[in-house]
Short mmCIF file of C-alpha atoms in Angstrom, two decimals:
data_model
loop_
_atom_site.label_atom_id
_atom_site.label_comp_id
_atom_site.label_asym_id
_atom_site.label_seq_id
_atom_site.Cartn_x
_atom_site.Cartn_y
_atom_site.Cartn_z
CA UNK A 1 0.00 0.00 0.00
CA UNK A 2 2.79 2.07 -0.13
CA UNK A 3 1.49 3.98 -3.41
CA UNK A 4 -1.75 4.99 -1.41
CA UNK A 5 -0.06 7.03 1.33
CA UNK A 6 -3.60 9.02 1.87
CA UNK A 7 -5.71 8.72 4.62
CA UNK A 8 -9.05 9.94 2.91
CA UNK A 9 -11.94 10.01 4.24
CA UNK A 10 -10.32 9.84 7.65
CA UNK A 11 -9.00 13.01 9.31
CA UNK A 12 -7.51 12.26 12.13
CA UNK A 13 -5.94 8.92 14.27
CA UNK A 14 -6.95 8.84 18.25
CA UNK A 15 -4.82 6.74 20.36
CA UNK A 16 -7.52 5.53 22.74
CA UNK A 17 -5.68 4.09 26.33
CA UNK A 18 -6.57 2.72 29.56
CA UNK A 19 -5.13 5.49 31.17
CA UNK A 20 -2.62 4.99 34.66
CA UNK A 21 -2.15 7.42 38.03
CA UNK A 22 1.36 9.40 37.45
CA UNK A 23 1.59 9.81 41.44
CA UNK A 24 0.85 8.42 44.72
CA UNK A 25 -1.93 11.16 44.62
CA UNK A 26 -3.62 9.96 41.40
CA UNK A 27 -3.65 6.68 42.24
CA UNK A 28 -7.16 6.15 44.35
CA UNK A 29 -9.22 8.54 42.35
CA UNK A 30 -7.71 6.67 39.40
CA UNK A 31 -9.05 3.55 40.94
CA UNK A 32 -12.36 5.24 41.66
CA UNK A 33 -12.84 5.75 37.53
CA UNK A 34 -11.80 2.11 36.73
CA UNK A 35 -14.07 0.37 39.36
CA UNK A 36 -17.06 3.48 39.31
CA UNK A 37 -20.49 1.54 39.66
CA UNK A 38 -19.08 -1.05 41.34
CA UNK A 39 -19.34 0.22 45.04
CA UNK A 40 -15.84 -1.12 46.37
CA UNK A 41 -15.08 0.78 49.85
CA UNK A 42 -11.98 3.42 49.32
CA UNK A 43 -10.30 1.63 51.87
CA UNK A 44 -9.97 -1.36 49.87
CA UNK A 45 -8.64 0.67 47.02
CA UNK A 46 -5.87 1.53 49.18
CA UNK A 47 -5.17 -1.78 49.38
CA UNK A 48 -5.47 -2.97 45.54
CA UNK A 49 -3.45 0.35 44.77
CA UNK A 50 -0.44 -0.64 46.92
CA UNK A 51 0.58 -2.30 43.41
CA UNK A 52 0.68 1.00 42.11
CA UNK A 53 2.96 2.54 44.93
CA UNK A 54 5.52 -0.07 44.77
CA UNK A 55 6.47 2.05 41.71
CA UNK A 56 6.05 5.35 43.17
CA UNK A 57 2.14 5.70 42.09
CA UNK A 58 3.13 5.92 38.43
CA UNK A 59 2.01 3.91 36.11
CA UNK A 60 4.48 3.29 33.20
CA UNK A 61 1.36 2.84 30.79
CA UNK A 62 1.07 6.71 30.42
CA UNK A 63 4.79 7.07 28.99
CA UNK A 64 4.71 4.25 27.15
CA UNK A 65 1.80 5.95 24.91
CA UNK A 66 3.63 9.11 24.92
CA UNK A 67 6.61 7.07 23.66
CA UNK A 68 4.18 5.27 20.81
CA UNK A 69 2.62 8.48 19.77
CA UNK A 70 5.98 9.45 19.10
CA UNK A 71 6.96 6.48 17.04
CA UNK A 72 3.83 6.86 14.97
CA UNK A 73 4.21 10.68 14.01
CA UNK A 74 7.69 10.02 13.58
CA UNK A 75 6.38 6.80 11.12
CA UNK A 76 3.79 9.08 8.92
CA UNK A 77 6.16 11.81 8.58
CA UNK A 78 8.79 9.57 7.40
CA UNK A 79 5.99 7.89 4.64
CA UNK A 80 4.63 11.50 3.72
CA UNK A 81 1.20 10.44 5.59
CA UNK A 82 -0.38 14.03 6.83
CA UNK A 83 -2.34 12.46 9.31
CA UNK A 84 -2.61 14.19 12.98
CA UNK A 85 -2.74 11.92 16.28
CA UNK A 86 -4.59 12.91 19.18
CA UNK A 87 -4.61 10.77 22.46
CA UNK A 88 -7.72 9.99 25.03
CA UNK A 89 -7.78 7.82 27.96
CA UNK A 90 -10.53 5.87 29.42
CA UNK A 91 -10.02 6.62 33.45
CA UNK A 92 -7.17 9.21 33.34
CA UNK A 93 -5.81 12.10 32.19
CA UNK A 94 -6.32 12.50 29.24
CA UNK A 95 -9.64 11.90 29.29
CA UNK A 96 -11.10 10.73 26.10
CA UNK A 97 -14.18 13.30 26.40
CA UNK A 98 -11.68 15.79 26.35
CA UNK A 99 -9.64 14.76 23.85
CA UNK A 100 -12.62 14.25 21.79
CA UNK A 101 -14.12 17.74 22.54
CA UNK A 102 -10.27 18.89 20.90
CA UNK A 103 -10.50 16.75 17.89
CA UNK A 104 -14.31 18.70 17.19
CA UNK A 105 -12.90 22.29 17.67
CA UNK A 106 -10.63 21.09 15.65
CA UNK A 107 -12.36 20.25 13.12
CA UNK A 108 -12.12 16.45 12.47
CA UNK A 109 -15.25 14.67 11.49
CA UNK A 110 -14.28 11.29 10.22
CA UNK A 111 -11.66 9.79 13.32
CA UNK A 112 -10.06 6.34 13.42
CA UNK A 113 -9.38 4.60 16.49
CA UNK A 114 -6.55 2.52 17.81
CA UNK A 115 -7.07 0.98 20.59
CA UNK A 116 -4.47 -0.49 22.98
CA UNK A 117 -6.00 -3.93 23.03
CA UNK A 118 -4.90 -6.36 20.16
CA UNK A 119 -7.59 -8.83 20.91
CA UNK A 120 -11.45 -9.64 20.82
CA UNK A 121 -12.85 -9.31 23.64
CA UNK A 122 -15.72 -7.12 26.13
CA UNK A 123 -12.59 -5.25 28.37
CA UNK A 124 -10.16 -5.31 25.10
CA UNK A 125 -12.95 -4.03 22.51
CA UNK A 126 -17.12 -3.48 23.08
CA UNK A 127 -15.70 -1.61 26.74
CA UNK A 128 -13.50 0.85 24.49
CA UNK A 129 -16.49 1.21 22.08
CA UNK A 130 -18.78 1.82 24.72
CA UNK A 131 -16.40 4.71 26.23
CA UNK A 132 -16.47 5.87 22.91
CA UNK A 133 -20.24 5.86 23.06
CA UNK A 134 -20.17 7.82 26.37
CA UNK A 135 -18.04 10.91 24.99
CA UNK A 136 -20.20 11.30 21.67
CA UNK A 137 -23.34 11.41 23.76
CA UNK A 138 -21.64 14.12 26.69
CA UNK A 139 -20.66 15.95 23.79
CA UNK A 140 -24.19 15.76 21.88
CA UNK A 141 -25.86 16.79 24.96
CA UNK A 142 -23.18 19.75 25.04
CA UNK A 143 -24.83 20.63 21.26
CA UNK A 144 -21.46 20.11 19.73
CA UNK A 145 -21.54 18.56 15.81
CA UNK A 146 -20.66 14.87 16.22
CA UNK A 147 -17.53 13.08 13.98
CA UNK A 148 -17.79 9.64 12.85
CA UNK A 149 -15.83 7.44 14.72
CA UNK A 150 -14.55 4.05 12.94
CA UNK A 151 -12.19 1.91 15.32
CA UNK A 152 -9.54 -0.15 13.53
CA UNK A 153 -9.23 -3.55 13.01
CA UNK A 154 -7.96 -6.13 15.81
CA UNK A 155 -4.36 -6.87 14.96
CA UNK A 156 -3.32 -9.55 16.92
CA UNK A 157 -1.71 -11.18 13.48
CA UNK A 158 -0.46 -8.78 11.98
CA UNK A 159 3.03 -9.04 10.97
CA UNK A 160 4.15 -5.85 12.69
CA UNK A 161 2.71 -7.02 16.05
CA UNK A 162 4.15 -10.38 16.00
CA UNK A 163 7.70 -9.70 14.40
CA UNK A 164 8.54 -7.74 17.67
CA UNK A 165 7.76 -10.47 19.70
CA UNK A 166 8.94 -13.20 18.31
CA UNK A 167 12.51 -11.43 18.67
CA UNK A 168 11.87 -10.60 22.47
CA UNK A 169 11.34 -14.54 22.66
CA UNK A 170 14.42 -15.18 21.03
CA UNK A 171 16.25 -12.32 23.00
CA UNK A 172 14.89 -13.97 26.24
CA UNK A 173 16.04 -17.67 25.33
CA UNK A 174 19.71 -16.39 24.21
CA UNK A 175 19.48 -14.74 27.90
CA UNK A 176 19.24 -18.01 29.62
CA UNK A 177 22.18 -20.51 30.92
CA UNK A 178 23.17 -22.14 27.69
CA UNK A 179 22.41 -25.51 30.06
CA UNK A 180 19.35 -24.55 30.62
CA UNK A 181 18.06 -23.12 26.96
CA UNK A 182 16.97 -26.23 24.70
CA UNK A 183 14.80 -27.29 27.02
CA UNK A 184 13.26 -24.25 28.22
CA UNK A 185 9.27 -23.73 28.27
CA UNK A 186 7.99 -20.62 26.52
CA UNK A 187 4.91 -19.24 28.57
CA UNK A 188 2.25 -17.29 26.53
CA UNK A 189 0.36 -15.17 28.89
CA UNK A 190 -2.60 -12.68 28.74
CA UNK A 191 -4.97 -11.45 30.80
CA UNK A 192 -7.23 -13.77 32.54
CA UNK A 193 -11.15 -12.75 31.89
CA UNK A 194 -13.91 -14.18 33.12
CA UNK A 195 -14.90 -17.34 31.21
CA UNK A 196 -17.80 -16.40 30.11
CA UNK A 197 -17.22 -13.39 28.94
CA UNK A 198 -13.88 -15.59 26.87
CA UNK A 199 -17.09 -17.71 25.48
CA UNK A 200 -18.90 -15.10 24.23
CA UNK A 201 -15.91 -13.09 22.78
CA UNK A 202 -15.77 -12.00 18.99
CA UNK A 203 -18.76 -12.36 16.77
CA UNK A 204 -21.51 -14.80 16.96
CA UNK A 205 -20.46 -17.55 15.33
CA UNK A 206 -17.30 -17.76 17.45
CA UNK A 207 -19.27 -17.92 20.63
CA UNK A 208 -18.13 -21.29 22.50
CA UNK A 209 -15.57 -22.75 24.94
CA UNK A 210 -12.92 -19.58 25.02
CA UNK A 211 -14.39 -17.86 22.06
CA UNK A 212 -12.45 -15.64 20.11
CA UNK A 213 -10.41 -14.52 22.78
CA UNK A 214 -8.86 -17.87 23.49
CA UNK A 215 -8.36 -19.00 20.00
CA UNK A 216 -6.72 -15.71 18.76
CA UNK A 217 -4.28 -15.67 21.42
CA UNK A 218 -3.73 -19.51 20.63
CA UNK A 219 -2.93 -18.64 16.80
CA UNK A 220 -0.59 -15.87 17.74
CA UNK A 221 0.91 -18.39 20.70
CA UNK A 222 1.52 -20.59 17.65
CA UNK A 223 2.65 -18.68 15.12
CA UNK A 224 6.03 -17.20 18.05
CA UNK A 225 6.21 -20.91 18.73
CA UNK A 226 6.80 -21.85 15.10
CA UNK A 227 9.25 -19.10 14.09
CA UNK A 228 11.11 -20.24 16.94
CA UNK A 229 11.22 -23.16 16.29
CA UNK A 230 12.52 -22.36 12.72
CA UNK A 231 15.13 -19.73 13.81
CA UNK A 232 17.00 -21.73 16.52
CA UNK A 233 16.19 -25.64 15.32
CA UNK A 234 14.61 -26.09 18.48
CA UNK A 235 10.85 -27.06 19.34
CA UNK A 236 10.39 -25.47 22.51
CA UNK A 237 7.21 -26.78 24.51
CA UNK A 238 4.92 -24.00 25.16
CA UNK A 239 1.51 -23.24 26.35
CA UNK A 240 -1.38 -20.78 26.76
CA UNK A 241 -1.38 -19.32 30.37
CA UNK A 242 -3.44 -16.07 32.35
CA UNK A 243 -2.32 -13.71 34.96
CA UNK A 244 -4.06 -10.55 36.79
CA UNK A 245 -7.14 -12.04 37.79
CA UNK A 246 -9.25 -9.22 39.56
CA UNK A 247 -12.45 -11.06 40.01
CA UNK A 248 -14.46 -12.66 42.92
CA UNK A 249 -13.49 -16.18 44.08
CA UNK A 250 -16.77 -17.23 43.01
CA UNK A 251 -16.73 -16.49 39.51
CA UNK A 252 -14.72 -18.77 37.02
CA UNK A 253 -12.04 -17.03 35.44
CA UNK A 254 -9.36 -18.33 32.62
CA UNK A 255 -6.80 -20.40 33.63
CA UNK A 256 -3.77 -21.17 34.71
CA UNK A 257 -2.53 -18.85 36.36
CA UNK A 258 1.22 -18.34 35.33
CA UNK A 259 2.21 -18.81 39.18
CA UNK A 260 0.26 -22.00 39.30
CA UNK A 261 2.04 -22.96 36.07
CA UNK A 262 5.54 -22.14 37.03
CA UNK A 263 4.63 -24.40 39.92
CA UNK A 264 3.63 -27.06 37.92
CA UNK A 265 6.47 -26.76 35.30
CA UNK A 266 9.11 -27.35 38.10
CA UNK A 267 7.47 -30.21 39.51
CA UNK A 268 7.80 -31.43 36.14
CA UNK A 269 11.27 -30.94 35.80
CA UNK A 270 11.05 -27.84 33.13
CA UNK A 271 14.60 -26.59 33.42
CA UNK A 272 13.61 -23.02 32.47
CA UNK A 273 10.80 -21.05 31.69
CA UNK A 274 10.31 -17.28 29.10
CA UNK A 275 7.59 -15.33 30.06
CA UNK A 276 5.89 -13.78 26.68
CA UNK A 277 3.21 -11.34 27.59
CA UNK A 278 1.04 -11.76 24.23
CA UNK A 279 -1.65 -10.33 25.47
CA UNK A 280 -0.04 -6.87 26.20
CA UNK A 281 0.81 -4.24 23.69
CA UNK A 282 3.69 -2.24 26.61
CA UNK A 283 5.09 -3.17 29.62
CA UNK A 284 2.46 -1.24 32.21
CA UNK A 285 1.82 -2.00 35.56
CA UNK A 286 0.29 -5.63 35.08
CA UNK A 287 3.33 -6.59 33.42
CA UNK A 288 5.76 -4.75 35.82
CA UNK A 289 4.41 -6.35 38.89
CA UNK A 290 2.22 -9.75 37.85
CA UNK A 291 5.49 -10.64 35.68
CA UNK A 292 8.41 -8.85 37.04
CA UNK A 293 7.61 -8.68 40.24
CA UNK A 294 5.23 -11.73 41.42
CA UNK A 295 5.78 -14.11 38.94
CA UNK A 296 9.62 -13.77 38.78
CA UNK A 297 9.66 -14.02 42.87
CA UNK A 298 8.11 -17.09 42.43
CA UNK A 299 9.87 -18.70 40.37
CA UNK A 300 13.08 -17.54 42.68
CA UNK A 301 11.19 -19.50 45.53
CA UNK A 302 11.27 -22.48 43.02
CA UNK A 303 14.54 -21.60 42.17
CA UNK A 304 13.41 -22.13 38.51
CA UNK A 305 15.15 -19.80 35.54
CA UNK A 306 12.84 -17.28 34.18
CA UNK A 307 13.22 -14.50 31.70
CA UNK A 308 10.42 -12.12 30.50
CA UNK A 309 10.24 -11.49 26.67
CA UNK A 310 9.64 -7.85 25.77
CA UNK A 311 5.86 -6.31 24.63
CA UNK A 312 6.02 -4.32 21.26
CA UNK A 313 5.44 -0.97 22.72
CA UNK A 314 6.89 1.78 20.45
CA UNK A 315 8.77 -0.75 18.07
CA UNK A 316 9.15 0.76 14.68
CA UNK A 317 7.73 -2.23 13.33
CA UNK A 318 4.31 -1.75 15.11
CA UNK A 319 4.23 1.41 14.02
CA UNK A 320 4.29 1.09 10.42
CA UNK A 321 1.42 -1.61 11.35
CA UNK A 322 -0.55 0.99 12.15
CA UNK A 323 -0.25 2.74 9.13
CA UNK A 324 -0.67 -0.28 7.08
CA UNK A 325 -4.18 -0.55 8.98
CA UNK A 326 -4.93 3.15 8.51
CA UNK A 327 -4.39 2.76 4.54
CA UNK A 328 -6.10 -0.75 4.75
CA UNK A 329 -9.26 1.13 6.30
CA UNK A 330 -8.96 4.29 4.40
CA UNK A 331 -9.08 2.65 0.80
CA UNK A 332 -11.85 0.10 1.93
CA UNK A 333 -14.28 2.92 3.02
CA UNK A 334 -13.19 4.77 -0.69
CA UNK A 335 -14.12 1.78 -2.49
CA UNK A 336 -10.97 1.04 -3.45
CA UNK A 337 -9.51 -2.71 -3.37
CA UNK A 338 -7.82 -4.51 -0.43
CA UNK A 339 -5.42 -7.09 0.79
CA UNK A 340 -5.50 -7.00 4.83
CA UNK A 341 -1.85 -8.28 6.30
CA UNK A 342 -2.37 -11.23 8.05
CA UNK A 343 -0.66 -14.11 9.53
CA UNK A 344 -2.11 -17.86 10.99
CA UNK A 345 -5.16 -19.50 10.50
CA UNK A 346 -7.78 -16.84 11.22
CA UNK A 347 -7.14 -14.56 8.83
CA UNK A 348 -7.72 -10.70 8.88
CA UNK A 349 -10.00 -9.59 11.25
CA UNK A 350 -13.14 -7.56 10.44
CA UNK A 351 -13.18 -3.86 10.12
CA UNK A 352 -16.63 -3.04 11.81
CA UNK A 353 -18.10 -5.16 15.08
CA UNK A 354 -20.89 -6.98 14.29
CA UNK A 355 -24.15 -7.16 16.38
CA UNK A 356 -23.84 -9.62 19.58
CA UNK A 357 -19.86 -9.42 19.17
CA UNK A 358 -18.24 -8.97 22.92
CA UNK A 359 -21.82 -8.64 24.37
CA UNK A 360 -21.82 -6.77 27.61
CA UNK A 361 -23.61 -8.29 30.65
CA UNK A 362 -25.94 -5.10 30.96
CA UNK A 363 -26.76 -3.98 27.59
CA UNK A 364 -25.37 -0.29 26.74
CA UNK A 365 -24.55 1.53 23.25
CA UNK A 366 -21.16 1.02 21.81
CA UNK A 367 -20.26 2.91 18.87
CA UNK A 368 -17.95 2.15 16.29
CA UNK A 369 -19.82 -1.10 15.87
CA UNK A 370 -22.73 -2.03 13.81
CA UNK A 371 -24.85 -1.80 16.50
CA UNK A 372 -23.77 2.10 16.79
CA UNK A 373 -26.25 4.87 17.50
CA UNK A 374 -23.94 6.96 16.14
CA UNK A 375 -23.78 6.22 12.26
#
């Protein structure tokens, strides 16, 4: 696509975040916008935020999109794309109401989003859409002239996503005791959801036992394991694994947990383990301390060698991906012809959400979707 460096009809690319506290101050009321409705005591907040003030109350999430945005205006200038980025969060500074109230007086009226969230899923997808949702309808009811609002693509498989990680895999193995290395275990892990919110992940007619969620991870899981395998001559045993569980007890959640797992794998015998964090686009706080903090003191209590592969975060690589999917989008909404980038079994995945796709349990709108109120 690099003859078709024109954005048309879009005018503008939002970053759209989860958003992180950047001090000990921030980090309850940040807590209070990620768990509003919910009616958990601020007390225990204190207590779920100590996470948080292990690294000083910052989050490293916030940077990390500063550091992205960078690497993808740096990326379009390079390419002679004249496309501007703005940035919204969903429970911080900068607030994505905000950010779109900017984009209006600025005049954009056809936006595409990227979301940080590679997968299918109701927290990595419909939740952003119905944010989205939120901040057109605060900003109707302020009489402000709506944009459209189109949300790329997920891009779990795109080649830009996964070339970054398969090198922090290799980078980690290298890193290990060379008497250790052949037989090391690669650990895929993501973010444990509730299960059945995994079974009713993606469209309709992947609604089952993990649902999209589970079975895009599992091609991207694959597709690492294989160019590992054909980089270094070794087939390294690997598996599909969960970490930051939030939920009540009660309620079944994916699993294993990777500290169950690295459990497991030394009882085995698994001489050494890499960490990938597929599920993660940067290294924020649920990588910094489920990973690098809990995971890896585990596995020191095991005394079991661990190494934790790097996310993509502001690798060039990812950021020509998302111009690729910016072009990709642009020409299919002109009409013109098409070839999404994609690797594994599943193929490209589609551009707009269809009805009943990452179904929330209490109905609300989403936009961006074909369900959207806001057309």
């Amino acid at each position: 696509m690099s003859d078709a460096l024109d954005a048309t009809p879009y005018d503008a690319l939002l970053l759209l975040s989860f958003g992180g506290p950047e001090g000990p101050d921030d980090v309850v009321p940040f807590l209070e916008n990620v768990t509003r409705g919910r009616g958990i005591p601020k007390e225990r907040l204190k207590e779920v935020g100590q996470h948080y003030f292990l690294f000083g109350g910052v989050s490293p999430i916030n940077d990390q999109n500063r550091a992205l945005l960078d690497a993808l205006r740096k990326d379009f200038a390079e390419h002679g794309l004249d496309l501007p980025i703005y940035w919204g969060n969903r429970n911080w500074a900068p607030y994505l109401t905000d950010t779109l109230r900017e984009m209006v007086a600025d005049g954009r009226r056809r936006i595409l989003v990227l979301a940080t969230s590679a997968y299918a899923s109701y927290s990595g997808c419909r939740q952003y859409r119905e944010n989205l949702a939120d901040s057109l309808a605060a900003l109707e009811a302020e009489g402000l002239e709506l944009p459209r609002v189109d949300k790329l693509r997920h891009y779990f498989n795109h080649p830009g996503f996964l070339e970054p990680m398969i090198d922090g895999v290799l980078a980690s193995l290298a890193d290990l005791p060379e008497d250790v290395r052949a037989g090391a275990h690669i650990a895929f892990t993501t973010h444990s959801v509730p299960t059945a919110s995994a079974d009713t992940s993606g469209p309709v007619e992947t609604h089952g036992e993990g649902g999209a969620y589970v079975e895009e991870h599992l091609d991207v899981a694959e597709l690492i394991a294989a160019a590992v395998r054909e980089r270094t001559g070794v087939d390294h045993p690997w598996r599909l694994v969960y970490q930051s569980r939030s939920g009540a007890p009660h309620i079944p959640w994916l699993e294993p947990d990777i500290c169950d797992h690295l459990e497991a794998l030394h009882g085995a015998g698994v001489p050494a383990v890499v960490m990938a964090p597929i599920g993660f686009v940067s290294d924020h706080m649920e990588v910094l301390y489920d990973l690098d903090t809990e995971a890896t003191a585990k596995a020191g209590e095991l005394g079991l060698p661990v190494r934790r592969s790097a996310t993509v975060g502001d690798d060039p690589r990812f950021a020509a991906a998302i111009r690729d999917l910016v072009l990709e989008r642009a020409a299919a909404e002109s009409g013109r012809e098409v070839t999404p980038c994609a690797l594994g079994a599943l193929g490209a995945s589609h551009d707009v959400c269809p009805v009943g796709c990452c179904p929330a349990r209490a109905p609300r709108p989403a936009a961006a979707g074909a369900d959207s109120p806001y057309a």
